[in-house]
């Protein structure tokens, strides 16, 4: 595997899941695969889970790891070509990428949506520059429009906890004080659409996700109706994706607290498991009671980030010439 940005890069999901469970049984099974190989993790944005789980995954495979926080200690990077660089940015991404690539074998990039220009975000302008100019395999550690390592970990978790062959999985919008990107819900939809689940998306009007990710999924605007009989509730906030009204891209259209996932919401489900990628704002997205219940999967889900990253890095190592 040369690049990992979406569900299709992984190929057959059944094989990927089988590989994930094989690694979960013995996460050091391939500990010599990455000997004398270096994984560079580049963060343009903050992280707890991705930072730790991806380092752990690389070390499971015997790799060396370099972590670079671009905004803490590196030169501030210009990303636009043609700009007269007389401001605070000392280095251009077009030099920085090949230089960074010369020190490593595989590159992970975290670069969130900027919400300044929808096209720039939805064409993955930063991530694609790494793909184009590094000459190295590149994987997304959450880019402008996708978070595939999270979605793979979510699928592994659903597979582990499901009580029926084809569970009902509901992705629900929930309120948040800040404008958040659509990377997590986009990728979750991307993966659920390929998985053997009955997938429903619910959100207030105006929050329609990009059709590229929604595809054939059912969209239900009545949140409680969507929750009826659900086996898994996946909560996440996202700012306006700008699908129905491009001028609203990146805006907060609602902070309606009736969308917060609480016990009354969970009561209409089929004793559903609660999921969230974390970090989560308690009593905005979900109540203390729901996230602390035995049916909350937020910790196993985060733990599975190590497994999803190990599978992806293993496949990238296997693809190196
Ligand atoms: N879920 C997730 O990606 O967490 P971090 O932002 O802490 O890495």
PDB file of C-alpha atoms and ligand atoms in Angstrom:
ATOM      1  CA  UNK A   1       0.000   0.000   0.000  1.00  0.00           C
ATOM      2  CA  UNK A   2       1.479   3.349  -1.090  1.00  0.00           C
ATOM      3  CA  UNK A   3      -1.132   5.786   0.269  1.00  0.00           C
ATOM      4  CA  UNK A   4      -3.794   5.597   2.955  1.00  0.00           C
ATOM      5  CA  UNK A   5      -6.429   8.319   2.829  1.00  0.00           C
ATOM      6  CA  UNK A   6      -9.760   6.500   2.469  1.00  0.00           C
ATOM      7  CA  UNK A   7     -11.517   3.138   2.776  1.00  0.00           C
ATOM      8  CA  UNK A   8     -10.703   2.071  -0.785  1.00  0.00           C
ATOM      9  CA  UNK A   9      -6.936   2.200  -0.126  1.00  0.00           C
ATOM     10  CA  UNK A  10      -7.359  -0.760   2.225  1.00  0.00           C
ATOM     11  CA  UNK A  11      -8.997  -3.054  -0.356  1.00  0.00           C
ATOM     12  CA  UNK A  12     -11.175  -5.887   0.888  1.00  0.00           C
ATOM     13  CA  UNK A  13     -12.477  -4.971   4.359  1.00  0.00           C
ATOM     14  CA  UNK A  14     -12.911  -8.606   5.483  1.00  0.00           C
ATOM     15  CA  UNK A  15      -9.173  -9.251   4.874  1.00  0.00           C
ATOM     16  CA  UNK A  16      -8.252  -5.994   6.608  1.00  0.00           C
ATOM     17  CA  UNK A  17     -10.357  -6.942   9.634  1.00  0.00           C
ATOM     18  CA  UNK A  18      -8.834 -10.441   9.729  1.00  0.00           C
ATOM     19  CA  UNK A  19      -5.383  -8.836   9.703  1.00  0.00           C
ATOM     20  CA  UNK A  20      -6.434  -6.456  12.490  1.00  0.00           C
ATOM     21  CA  UNK A  21      -7.576  -9.346  14.714  1.00  0.00           C
ATOM     22  CA  UNK A  22      -4.398 -11.293  13.945  1.00  0.00           C
ATOM     23  CA  UNK A  23      -2.341  -8.277  15.075  1.00  0.00           C
ATOM     24  CA  UNK A  24      -4.552  -7.771  18.108  1.00  0.00           C
ATOM     25  CA  UNK A  25      -3.737 -11.325  19.236  1.00  0.00           C
ATOM     26  CA  UNK A  26      -0.003 -10.678  18.853  1.00  0.00           C
ATOM     27  CA  UNK A  27       0.863  -7.060  18.120  1.00  0.00           C
ATOM     28  CA  UNK A  28       4.600  -7.873  17.895  1.00  0.00           C
ATOM     29  CA  UNK A  29       4.191 -10.638  15.295  1.00  0.00           C
ATOM     30  CA  UNK A  30       5.840  -8.448  12.632  1.00  0.00           C
ATOM     31  CA  UNK A  31       8.393  -6.764  14.916  1.00  0.00           C
ATOM     32  CA  UNK A  32      11.274  -7.178  12.446  1.00  0.00           C
ATOM     33  CA  UNK A  33       9.399  -5.884   9.373  1.00  0.00           C
ATOM     34  CA  UNK A  34      10.324  -2.259  10.074  1.00  0.00           C
ATOM     35  CA  UNK A  35      13.965  -2.778  11.072  1.00  0.00           C
ATOM     36  CA  UNK A  36      16.100   0.145   9.807  1.00  0.00           C
ATOM     37  CA  UNK A  37      12.983   1.910   8.531  1.00  0.00           C
ATOM     38  CA  UNK A  38      11.905   5.315   9.803  1.00  0.00           C
ATOM     39  CA  UNK A  39       8.372   6.634  10.185  1.00  0.00           C
ATOM     40  CA  UNK A  40       8.030  10.430  10.241  1.00  0.00           C
ATOM     41  CA  UNK A  41       4.854  11.772  11.874  1.00  0.00           C
ATOM     42  CA  UNK A  42       4.126  15.397  10.986  1.00  0.00           C
ATOM     43  CA  UNK A  43       1.567  17.291  13.046  1.00  0.00           C
ATOM     44  CA  UNK A  44       0.167  20.634  11.914  1.00  0.00           C
ATOM     45  CA  UNK A  45      -2.511  20.224  14.633  1.00  0.00           C
ATOM     46  CA  UNK A  46      -2.830  18.926  18.171  1.00  0.00           C
ATOM     47  CA  UNK A  47      -3.302  15.253  18.993  1.00  0.00           C
ATOM     48  CA  UNK A  48      -3.289  12.805  21.888  1.00  0.00           C
ATOM     49  CA  UNK A  49      -4.549   9.451  20.520  1.00  0.00           C
ATOM     50  CA  UNK A  50      -3.132   9.683  17.005  1.00  0.00           C
ATOM     51  CA  UNK A  51       0.262  10.830  18.264  1.00  0.00           C
ATOM     52  CA  UNK A  52       0.596   7.997  20.800  1.00  0.00           C
ATOM     53  CA  UNK A  53      -1.109   5.136  18.975  1.00  0.00           C
ATOM     54  CA  UNK A  54       0.745   5.699  15.698  1.00  0.00           C
ATOM     55  CA  UNK A  55       4.122   5.848  17.450  1.00  0.00           C
ATOM     56  CA  UNK A  56       3.239   2.645  19.309  1.00  0.00           C
ATOM     57  CA  UNK A  57       2.165   0.978  16.054  1.00  0.00           C
ATOM     58  CA  UNK A  58       5.427   1.904  14.311  1.00  0.00           C
ATOM     59  CA  UNK A  59       7.408   0.529  17.245  1.00  0.00           C
ATOM     60  CA  UNK A  60       5.337  -2.707  17.228  1.00  0.00           C
ATOM     61  CA  UNK A  61       6.766  -3.189  13.733  1.00  0.00           C
ATOM     62  CA  UNK A  62      10.355  -2.385  14.766  1.00  0.00           C
ATOM     63  CA  UNK A  63      10.456   1.045  13.090  1.00  0.00           C
ATOM     64  CA  UNK A  64      12.265   4.159  14.275  1.00  0.00           C
ATOM     65  CA  UNK A  65       9.918   7.101  14.751  1.00  0.00           C
ATOM     66  CA  UNK A  66      10.434  10.848  14.346  1.00  0.00           C
ATOM     67  CA  UNK A  67       7.645  13.196  15.463  1.00  0.00           C
ATOM     68  CA  UNK A  68       7.556  16.769  14.197  1.00  0.00           C
ATOM     69  CA  UNK A  69       5.149  19.370  15.558  1.00  0.00           C
ATOM     70  CA  UNK A  70       5.365  21.913  12.766  1.00  0.00           C
ATOM     71  CA  UNK A  71       4.012  24.746  14.901  1.00  0.00           C
ATOM     72  CA  UNK A  72       6.305  24.079  17.860  1.00  0.00           C
ATOM     73  CA  UNK A  73       9.984  24.440  17.072  1.00  0.00           C
ATOM     74  CA  UNK A  74      10.024  24.065  13.274  1.00  0.00           C
ATOM     75  CA  UNK A  75      10.095  26.965  10.823  1.00  0.00           C
ATOM     76  CA  UNK A  76       6.649  28.305  10.088  1.00  0.00           C
ATOM     77  CA  UNK A  77       5.671  26.907   6.683  1.00  0.00           C
ATOM     78  CA  UNK A  78       4.200  28.704   3.681  1.00  0.00           C
ATOM     79  CA  UNK A  79       1.817  26.434   1.775  1.00  0.00           C
ATOM     80  CA  UNK A  80       0.763  28.708  -1.129  1.00  0.00           C
ATOM     81  CA  UNK A  81       2.867  28.875  -4.288  1.00  0.00           C
ATOM     82  CA  UNK A  82       3.475  32.362  -5.696  1.00  0.00           C
ATOM     83  CA  UNK A  83       3.350  34.124  -2.321  1.00  0.00           C
ATOM     84  CA  UNK A  84       6.034  36.794  -1.644  1.00  0.00           C
ATOM     85  CA  UNK A  85       7.398  35.378   1.589  1.00  0.00           C
ATOM     86  CA  UNK A  86       7.947  38.648   3.464  1.00  0.00           C
ATOM     87  CA  UNK A  87       5.792  37.637   6.447  1.00  0.00           C
ATOM     88  CA  UNK A  88       6.326  35.321   9.401  1.00  0.00           C
ATOM     89  CA  UNK A  89       6.710  32.117   7.331  1.00  0.00           C
ATOM     90  CA  UNK A  90      10.393  31.279   6.841  1.00  0.00           C
ATOM     91  CA  UNK A  91      10.211  28.089   4.786  1.00  0.00           C
ATOM     92  CA  UNK A  92       8.076  26.825   1.920  1.00  0.00           C
ATOM     93  CA  UNK A  93       6.363  23.444   2.026  1.00  0.00           C
ATOM     94  CA  UNK A  94       7.827  22.708  -1.421  1.00  0.00           C
ATOM     95  CA  UNK A  95      11.363  22.626   0.033  1.00  0.00           C
ATOM     96  CA  UNK A  96      10.353  21.279   3.443  1.00  0.00           C
ATOM     97  CA  UNK A  97       8.546  18.199   2.077  1.00  0.00           C
ATOM     98  CA  UNK A  98      11.455  16.680   0.094  1.00  0.00           C
ATOM     99  CA  UNK A  99      13.874  17.537   2.907  1.00  0.00           C
ATOM    100  CA  UNK A 100      11.701  15.794   5.513  1.00  0.00           C
ATOM    101  CA  UNK A 101      11.168  12.878   3.131  1.00  0.00           C
ATOM    102  CA  UNK A 102      14.932  12.392   2.801  1.00  0.00           C
ATOM    103  CA  UNK A 103      15.086  11.363   6.477  1.00  0.00           C
ATOM    104  CA  UNK A 104      12.391   8.689   6.437  1.00  0.00           C
ATOM    105  CA  UNK A 105      10.677   5.794   4.636  1.00  0.00           C
ATOM    106  CA  UNK A 106       6.996   6.457   5.437  1.00  0.00           C
ATOM    107  CA  UNK A 107       5.256   9.748   6.290  1.00  0.00           C
ATOM    108  CA  UNK A 108       2.114  10.355   8.365  1.00  0.00           C
ATOM    109  CA  UNK A 109       0.473  13.782   8.112  1.00  0.00           C
ATOM    110  CA  UNK A 110      -2.087  15.528  10.312  1.00  0.00           C
ATOM    111  CA  UNK A 111      -3.447  18.691   8.730  1.00  0.00           C
ATOM    112  CA  UNK A 112      -6.995  19.805   9.519  1.00  0.00           C
ATOM    113  CA  UNK A 113      -9.404  21.809   7.373  1.00  0.00           C
ATOM    114  CA  UNK A 114      -8.781  25.551   7.503  1.00  0.00           C
ATOM    115  CA  UNK A 115     -12.393  26.508   6.665  1.00  0.00           C
ATOM    116  CA  UNK A 116     -11.092  29.393   4.516  1.00  0.00           C
ATOM    117  CA  UNK A 117     -11.748  27.819   1.123  1.00  0.00           C
ATOM    118  CA  UNK A 118     -13.955  24.745   0.719  1.00  0.00           C
ATOM    119  CA  UNK A 119     -12.240  23.675  -2.484  1.00  0.00           C
ATOM    120  CA  UNK A 120      -8.778  23.764  -0.882  1.00  0.00           C
ATOM    121  CA  UNK A 121     -10.056  21.628   2.000  1.00  0.00           C
ATOM    122  CA  UNK A 122     -12.048  19.182  -0.128  1.00  0.00           C
ATOM    123  CA  UNK A 123      -9.182  18.680  -2.598  1.00  0.00           C
ATOM    124  CA  UNK A 124      -6.882  17.938   0.381  1.00  0.00           C
ATOM    125  CA  UNK A 125      -4.413  20.596  -0.720  1.00  0.00           C
ATOM    126  CA  UNK A 126      -1.834  20.000   2.052  1.00  0.00           C
ATOM    127  CA  UNK A 127      -1.995  16.187   2.213  1.00  0.00           C
ATOM    128  CA  UNK A 128      -1.779  15.921  -1.571  1.00  0.00           C
ATOM    129  CA  UNK A 129       1.368  18.052  -1.640  1.00  0.00           C
ATOM    130  CA  UNK A 130       3.019  15.461   0.606  1.00  0.00           C
ATOM    131  CA  UNK A 131       1.807  12.714  -1.741  1.00  0.00           C
ATOM    132  CA  UNK A 132       3.049  14.607  -4.811  1.00  0.00           C
ATOM    133  CA  UNK A 133       6.400  15.946  -3.608  1.00  0.00           C
ATOM    134  CA  UNK A 134       7.714  13.507  -0.971  1.00  0.00           C
ATOM    135  CA  UNK A 135       8.253  10.440  -3.175  1.00  0.00           C
ATOM    136  CA  UNK A 136       7.421   8.361  -0.088  1.00  0.00           C
ATOM    137  CA  UNK A 137       4.350   6.410   1.036  1.00  0.00           C
ATOM    138  CA  UNK A 138       2.019   8.807   2.860  1.00  0.00           C
ATOM    139  CA  UNK A 139      -0.829   8.114   5.269  1.00  0.00           C
ATOM    140  CA  UNK A 140      -3.399  10.464   6.719  1.00  0.00           C
ATOM    141  CA  UNK A 141      -3.410  10.998  10.483  1.00  0.00           C
ATOM    142  CA  UNK A 142      -6.539  13.180   9.952  1.00  0.00           C
ATOM    143  CA  UNK A 143      -6.531  15.534   7.038  1.00  0.00           C
ATOM    144  CA  UNK A 144      -9.004  18.196   5.932  1.00  0.00           C
ATOM    145  CA  UNK A 145     -11.804  15.821   4.960  1.00  0.00           C
ATOM    146  CA  UNK A 146     -10.955  12.395   6.344  1.00  0.00           C
ATOM    147  CA  UNK A 147      -9.677  10.504   9.367  1.00  0.00           C
ATOM    148  CA  UNK A 148      -9.251   6.964   7.997  1.00  0.00           C
ATOM    149  CA  UNK A 149      -7.185   5.538  10.884  1.00  0.00           C
ATOM    150  CA  UNK A 150     -10.044   6.503  13.222  1.00  0.00           C
ATOM    151  CA  UNK A 151     -12.723   5.010  10.958  1.00  0.00           C
ATOM    152  CA  UNK A 152     -10.782   1.749  10.631  1.00  0.00           C
ATOM    153  CA  UNK A 153     -10.472   1.555  14.434  1.00  0.00           C
ATOM    154  CA  UNK A 154     -14.218   2.262  14.691  1.00  0.00           C
ATOM    155  CA  UNK A 155     -14.999  -0.583  12.299  1.00  0.00           C
ATOM    156  CA  UNK A 156     -12.756  -2.974  14.257  1.00  0.00           C
ATOM    157  CA  UNK A 157     -14.615  -1.958  17.445  1.00  0.00           C
ATOM    158  CA  UNK A 158     -18.068  -2.481  15.877  1.00  0.00           C
ATOM    159  CA  UNK A 159     -16.956  -5.881  14.589  1.00  0.00           C
ATOM    160  CA  UNK A 160     -15.794  -6.861  18.109  1.00  0.00           C
ATOM    161  CA  UNK A 161     -18.954  -5.757  19.919  1.00  0.00           C
ATOM    162  CA  UNK A 162     -21.779  -6.406  17.444  1.00  0.00           C
ATOM    163  CA  UNK A 163     -24.443  -8.868  18.628  1.00  0.00           C
ATOM    164  CA  UNK A 164     -26.039  -9.456  15.232  1.00  0.00           C
ATOM    165  CA  UNK A 165     -24.705 -10.059  11.736  1.00  0.00           C
ATOM    166  CA  UNK A 166     -25.926  -6.720  10.341  1.00  0.00           C
ATOM    167  CA  UNK A 167     -26.223  -4.148  13.152  1.00  0.00           C
ATOM    168  CA  UNK A 168     -27.942  -0.777  12.844  1.00  0.00           C
ATOM    169  CA  UNK A 169     -25.300   1.963  13.154  1.00  0.00           C
ATOM    170  CA  UNK A 170     -26.353   5.601  13.565  1.00  0.00           C
ATOM    171  CA  UNK A 171     -24.048   8.569  13.040  1.00  0.00           C
ATOM    172  CA  UNK A 172     -25.502  11.534  14.903  1.00  0.00           C
ATOM    173  CA  UNK A 173     -24.522  15.195  14.881  1.00  0.00           C
ATOM    174  CA  UNK A 174     -24.348  16.715  18.401  1.00  0.00           C
ATOM    175  CA  UNK A 175     -23.740  20.286  19.595  1.00  0.00           C
ATOM    176  CA  UNK A 176     -20.291  21.796  20.262  1.00  0.00           C
ATOM    177  CA  UNK A 177     -19.103  25.328  21.116  1.00  0.00           C
ATOM    178  CA  UNK A 178     -16.505  25.469  18.304  1.00  0.00           C
ATOM    179  CA  UNK A 179     -16.548  24.892  14.548  1.00  0.00           C
ATOM    180  CA  UNK A 180     -15.131  21.413  13.921  1.00  0.00           C
ATOM    181  CA  UNK A 181     -14.089  19.828  10.606  1.00  0.00           C
ATOM    182  CA  UNK A 182     -16.045  17.028   8.913  1.00  0.00           C
ATOM    183  CA  UNK A 183     -13.081  14.617   8.726  1.00  0.00           C
ATOM    184  CA  UNK A 184     -14.374  12.139  11.321  1.00  0.00           C
ATOM    185  CA  UNK A 185     -18.025  11.935  10.142  1.00  0.00           C
ATOM    186  CA  UNK A 186     -16.901  11.841   6.498  1.00  0.00           C
ATOM    187  CA  UNK A 187     -14.564   8.904   7.096  1.00  0.00           C
ATOM    188  CA  UNK A 188     -17.031   7.137   9.375  1.00  0.00           C
ATOM    189  CA  UNK A 189     -19.634   7.345   6.586  1.00  0.00           C
ATOM    190  CA  UNK A 190     -17.032   6.290   4.012  1.00  0.00           C
ATOM    191  CA  UNK A 191     -16.296   3.126   5.996  1.00  0.00           C
ATOM    192  CA  UNK A 192     -19.821   2.278   7.161  1.00  0.00           C
ATOM    193  CA  UNK A 193     -21.027   2.453   3.568  1.00  0.00           C
ATOM    194  CA  UNK A 194     -18.573  -0.331   2.712  1.00  0.00           C
ATOM    195  CA  UNK A 195     -19.244  -2.405   5.848  1.00  0.00           C
ATOM    196  CA  UNK A 196     -22.041  -4.911   6.391  1.00  0.00           C
ATOM    197  CA  UNK A 197     -24.208  -2.596   8.532  1.00  0.00           C
ATOM    198  CA  UNK A 198     -27.557  -0.810   8.303  1.00  0.00           C
ATOM    199  CA  UNK A 199     -26.211   2.765   8.293  1.00  0.00           C
ATOM    200  CA  UNK A 200     -28.245   5.893   9.140  1.00  0.00           C
ATOM    201  CA  UNK A 201     -27.041   9.508   9.447  1.00  0.00           C
ATOM    202  CA  UNK A 202     -28.949  12.088  11.494  1.00  0.00           C
ATOM    203  CA  UNK A 203     -28.309  15.832  11.814  1.00  0.00           C
ATOM    204  CA  UNK A 204     -30.180  19.138  11.777  1.00  0.00           C
ATOM    205  CA  UNK A 205     -30.974  20.611   8.350  1.00  0.00           C
ATOM    206  CA  UNK A 206     -28.012  22.423   6.820  1.00  0.00           C
ATOM    207  CA  UNK A 207     -25.455  19.901   8.136  1.00  0.00           C
ATOM    208  CA  UNK A 208     -25.646  17.569   5.108  1.00  0.00           C
ATOM    209  CA  UNK A 209     -22.306  15.810   4.586  1.00  0.00           C
ATOM    210  CA  UNK A 210     -20.668  15.744   1.167  1.00  0.00           C
ATOM    211  CA  UNK A 211     -22.444  13.254  -1.160  1.00  0.00           C
ATOM    212  CA  UNK A 212     -19.059  11.644  -1.888  1.00  0.00           C
ATOM    213  CA  UNK A 213     -19.168  10.278   1.669  1.00  0.00           C
ATOM    214  CA  UNK A 214     -22.930   9.885   2.231  1.00  0.00           C
ATOM    215  CA  UNK A 215     -23.413   7.826  -0.956  1.00  0.00           C
ATOM    216  CA  UNK A 216     -26.434   5.544  -0.445  1.00  0.00           C
ATOM    217  CA  UNK A 217     -26.757   6.008   3.342  1.00  0.00           C
ATOM    218  CA  UNK A 218     -30.174   6.859   4.781  1.00  0.00           C
ATOM    219  CA  UNK A 219     -30.389  10.426   6.146  1.00  0.00           C
ATOM    220  CA  UNK A 220     -33.059  10.944   8.850  1.00  0.00           C
ATOM    221  CA  UNK A 221     -33.563  14.486  10.188  1.00  0.00           C
ATOM    222  CA  UNK A 222     -35.560  13.301  13.229  1.00  0.00           C
ATOM    223  CA  UNK A 223     -32.843  12.240  15.679  1.00  0.00           C
ATOM    224  CA  UNK A 224     -35.051  10.118  17.946  1.00  0.00           C
ATOM    225  CA  UNK A 225     -36.569   8.334  14.962  1.00  0.00           C
ATOM    226  CA  UNK A 226     -33.038   7.598  13.696  1.00  0.00           C
ATOM    227  CA  UNK A 227     -32.064   6.178  17.103  1.00  0.00           C
ATOM    228  CA  UNK A 228     -34.996   3.708  17.222  1.00  0.00           C
ATOM    229  CA  UNK A 229     -33.658   0.137  17.327  1.00  0.00           C
ATOM    230  CA  UNK A 230     -30.032   1.237  16.840  1.00  0.00           C
ATOM    231  CA  UNK A 231     -27.242  -1.109  17.961  1.00  0.00           C
ATOM    232  CA  UNK A 232     -24.472   1.513  17.821  1.00  0.00           C
ATOM    233  CA  UNK A 233     -24.710   5.289  18.278  1.00  0.00           C
ATOM    234  CA  UNK A 234     -21.716   7.197  16.914  1.00  0.00           C
ATOM    235  CA  UNK A 235     -21.825  10.834  18.036  1.00  0.00           C
ATOM    236  CA  UNK A 236     -19.788  13.663  16.544  1.00  0.00           C
ATOM    237  CA  UNK A 237     -20.073  17.363  15.984  1.00  0.00           C
ATOM    238  CA  UNK A 238     -19.231  18.940  12.657  1.00  0.00           C
ATOM    239  CA  UNK A 239     -19.524  22.452  11.285  1.00  0.00           C
ATOM    240  CA  UNK A 240     -21.572  23.177   8.176  1.00  0.00           C
ATOM    241  CA  UNK A 241     -20.117  21.203   5.228  1.00  0.00           C
ATOM    242  CA  UNK A 242     -21.407  23.820   2.779  1.00  0.00           C
ATOM    243  CA  UNK A 243     -23.249  21.288   0.629  1.00  0.00           C
ATOM    244  CA  UNK A 244     -26.663  22.954   0.454  1.00  0.00           C
ATOM    245  CA  UNK A 245     -25.319  26.499   1.046  1.00  0.00           C
ATOM    246  CA  UNK A 246     -21.613  26.953   0.113  1.00  0.00           C
ATOM    247  CA  UNK A 247     -21.503  30.377   1.849  1.00  0.00           C
ATOM    248  CA  UNK A 248     -22.120  28.618   5.188  1.00  0.00           C
ATOM    249  CA  UNK A 249     -19.082  26.335   4.854  1.00  0.00           C
ATOM    250  CA  UNK A 250     -17.356  25.980   8.232  1.00  0.00           C
ATOM    251  CA  UNK A 251     -20.055  27.872  10.153  1.00  0.00           C
ATOM    252  CA  UNK A 252     -21.890  26.789  13.290  1.00  0.00           C
ATOM    253  CA  UNK A 253     -25.563  26.700  12.308  1.00  0.00           C
ATOM    254  CA  UNK A 254     -26.910  25.210  15.529  1.00  0.00           C
ATOM    255  CA  UNK A 255     -26.025  24.605  19.159  1.00  0.00           C
ATOM    256  CA  UNK A 256     -29.317  22.874  19.850  1.00  0.00           C
ATOM    257  CA  UNK A 257     -28.751  20.996  23.125  1.00  0.00           C
ATOM    258  CA  UNK A 258     -31.737  18.743  22.446  1.00  0.00           C
ATOM    259  CA  UNK A 259     -29.304  16.853  20.166  1.00  0.00           C
ATOM    260  CA  UNK A 260     -26.977  16.008  23.104  1.00  0.00           C
ATOM    261  CA  UNK A 261     -26.950  12.214  23.480  1.00  0.00           C
ATOM    262  CA  UNK A 262     -28.538  11.464  26.854  1.00  0.00           C
ATOM    263  CA  UNK A 263     -30.293   8.552  28.572  1.00  0.00           C
ATOM    264  CA  UNK A 264     -33.647   9.455  26.970  1.00  0.00           C
ATOM    265  CA  UNK A 265     -32.060   9.181  23.508  1.00  0.00           C
ATOM    266  CA  UNK A 266     -30.391   5.871  24.352  1.00  0.00           C
ATOM    267  CA  UNK A 267     -33.683   4.492  25.751  1.00  0.00           C
ATOM    268  CA  UNK A 268     -35.204   4.203  22.260  1.00  0.00           C
ATOM    269  CA  UNK A 269     -32.240   2.200  20.929  1.00  0.00           C
ATOM    270  CA  UNK A 270     -31.673  -1.554  21.056  1.00  0.00           C
ATOM    271  CA  UNK A 271     -29.524  -1.083  24.209  1.00  0.00           C
ATOM    272  CA  UNK A 272     -27.005   0.499  21.849  1.00  0.00           C
ATOM    273  CA  UNK A 273     -23.311   0.910  22.405  1.00  0.00           C
ATOM    274  CA  UNK A 274     -22.169   4.550  22.509  1.00  0.00           C
ATOM    275  CA  UNK A 275     -19.167   5.577  20.408  1.00  0.00           C
ATOM    276  CA  UNK A 276     -17.151   8.783  19.958  1.00  0.00           C
ATOM    277  CA  UNK A 277     -13.638   9.253  18.578  1.00  0.00           C
ATOM    278  CA  UNK A 278     -12.533  11.507  21.494  1.00  0.00           C
ATOM    279  CA  UNK A 279     -11.688  14.114  22.640  1.00  0.00           C
ATOM    280  CA  UNK A 280     -15.294  14.746  23.637  1.00  0.00           C
ATOM    281  CA  UNK A 281     -17.015  17.687  25.330  1.00  0.00           C
ATOM    282  CA  UNK A 282     -19.099  16.098  28.064  1.00  0.00           C
ATOM    283  CA  UNK A 283     -22.649  17.377  28.485  1.00  0.00           C
ATOM    284  CA  UNK A 284     -22.449  19.025  25.062  1.00  0.00           C
ATOM    285  CA  UNK A 285     -22.025  15.943  22.833  1.00  0.00           C
ATOM    286  CA  UNK A 286     -22.959  13.309  25.420  1.00  0.00           C
ATOM    287  CA  UNK A 287     -24.020  13.271  29.057  1.00  0.00           C
ATOM    288  CA  UNK A 288     -21.766  11.941  31.843  1.00  0.00           C
ATOM    289  CA  UNK A 289     -24.299   9.154  32.407  1.00  0.00           C
ATOM    290  CA  UNK A 290     -24.127   7.837  28.807  1.00  0.00           C
ATOM    291  CA  UNK A 291     -20.362   8.074  28.371  1.00  0.00           C
ATOM    292  CA  UNK A 292     -19.775   6.373  31.739  1.00  0.00           C
ATOM    293  CA  UNK A 293     -22.272   3.559  31.119  1.00  0.00           C
ATOM    294  CA  UNK A 294     -21.020  -0.020  30.548  1.00  0.00           C
ATOM    295  CA  UNK A 295     -22.280   0.343  26.967  1.00  0.00           C
ATOM    296  CA  UNK A 296     -19.824   3.161  26.238  1.00  0.00           C
ATOM    297  CA  UNK A 297     -17.045   2.020  23.885  1.00  0.00           C
ATOM    298  CA  UNK A 298     -14.965   5.191  23.809  1.00  0.00           C
ATOM    299  CA  UNK A 299     -11.936   3.578  25.500  1.00  0.00           C
ATOM    300  CA  UNK A 300     -11.809   0.304  23.487  1.00  0.00           C
ATOM    301  CA  UNK A 301     -12.324   2.410  20.368  1.00  0.00           C
ATOM    302  CA  UNK A 302      -9.309   4.592  21.228  1.00  0.00           C
ATOM    303  CA  UNK A 303      -7.266   1.477  22.097  1.00  0.00           C
ATOM    304  CA  UNK A 304      -8.034   0.061  18.648  1.00  0.00           C
ATOM    305  CA  UNK A 305      -6.240   3.037  17.098  1.00  0.00           C
ATOM    306  CA  UNK A 306      -3.002   1.154  17.794  1.00  0.00           C
ATOM    307  CA  UNK A 307      -4.358  -1.826  15.864  1.00  0.00           C
ATOM    308  CA  UNK A 308      -5.607   0.129  12.845  1.00  0.00           C
ATOM    309  CA  UNK A 309      -2.288   1.984  12.620  1.00  0.00           C
ATOM    310  CA  UNK A 310      -0.294  -1.244  12.922  1.00  0.00           C
ATOM    311  CA  UNK A 311      -2.215  -2.830  10.010  1.00  0.00           C
ATOM    312  CA  UNK A 312      -1.741   0.265   7.829  1.00  0.00           C
ATOM    313  CA  UNK A 313       1.990   0.628   8.575  1.00  0.00           C
ATOM    314  CA  UNK A 314       2.527  -3.119   8.092  1.00  0.00           C
ATOM    315  CA  UNK A 315       0.957  -2.924   4.640  1.00  0.00           C
ATOM    316  CA  UNK A 316       3.030   0.152   3.770  1.00  0.00           C
ATOM    317  CA  UNK A 317       6.234  -1.570   4.902  1.00  0.00           C
ATOM    318  CA  UNK A 318       5.334  -4.635   2.829  1.00  0.00           C
ATOM    319  CA  UNK A 319       4.935  -2.330  -0.197  1.00  0.00           C
ATOM    320  CA  UNK A 320       8.369  -0.687   0.106  1.00  0.00           C
ATOM    321  CA  UNK A 321      10.790  -1.543  -2.685  1.00  0.00           C
TER     322      UNK A 321
HETATM  323  N1  LIG B   1      -9.487  10.671  17.830  1.00  0.00           N
HETATM  324  C1  LIG B   1      -8.328  11.314  17.592  1.00  0.00           C
HETATM  325  O1  LIG B   1      -7.815  11.384  16.463  1.00  0.00           O
HETATM  326  O2  LIG B   1      -7.762  11.823  18.721  1.00  0.00           O
HETATM  327  P1  LIG B   1      -6.560  12.880  18.726  1.00  0.00           P
HETATM  328  O3  LIG B   1      -7.060  14.119  18.044  1.00  0.00           O
HETATM  329  O4  LIG B   1      -6.252  13.105  20.179  1.00  0.00           O
HETATM  330  O5  LIG B   1      -5.399  12.300  17.991  1.00  0.00           O
END
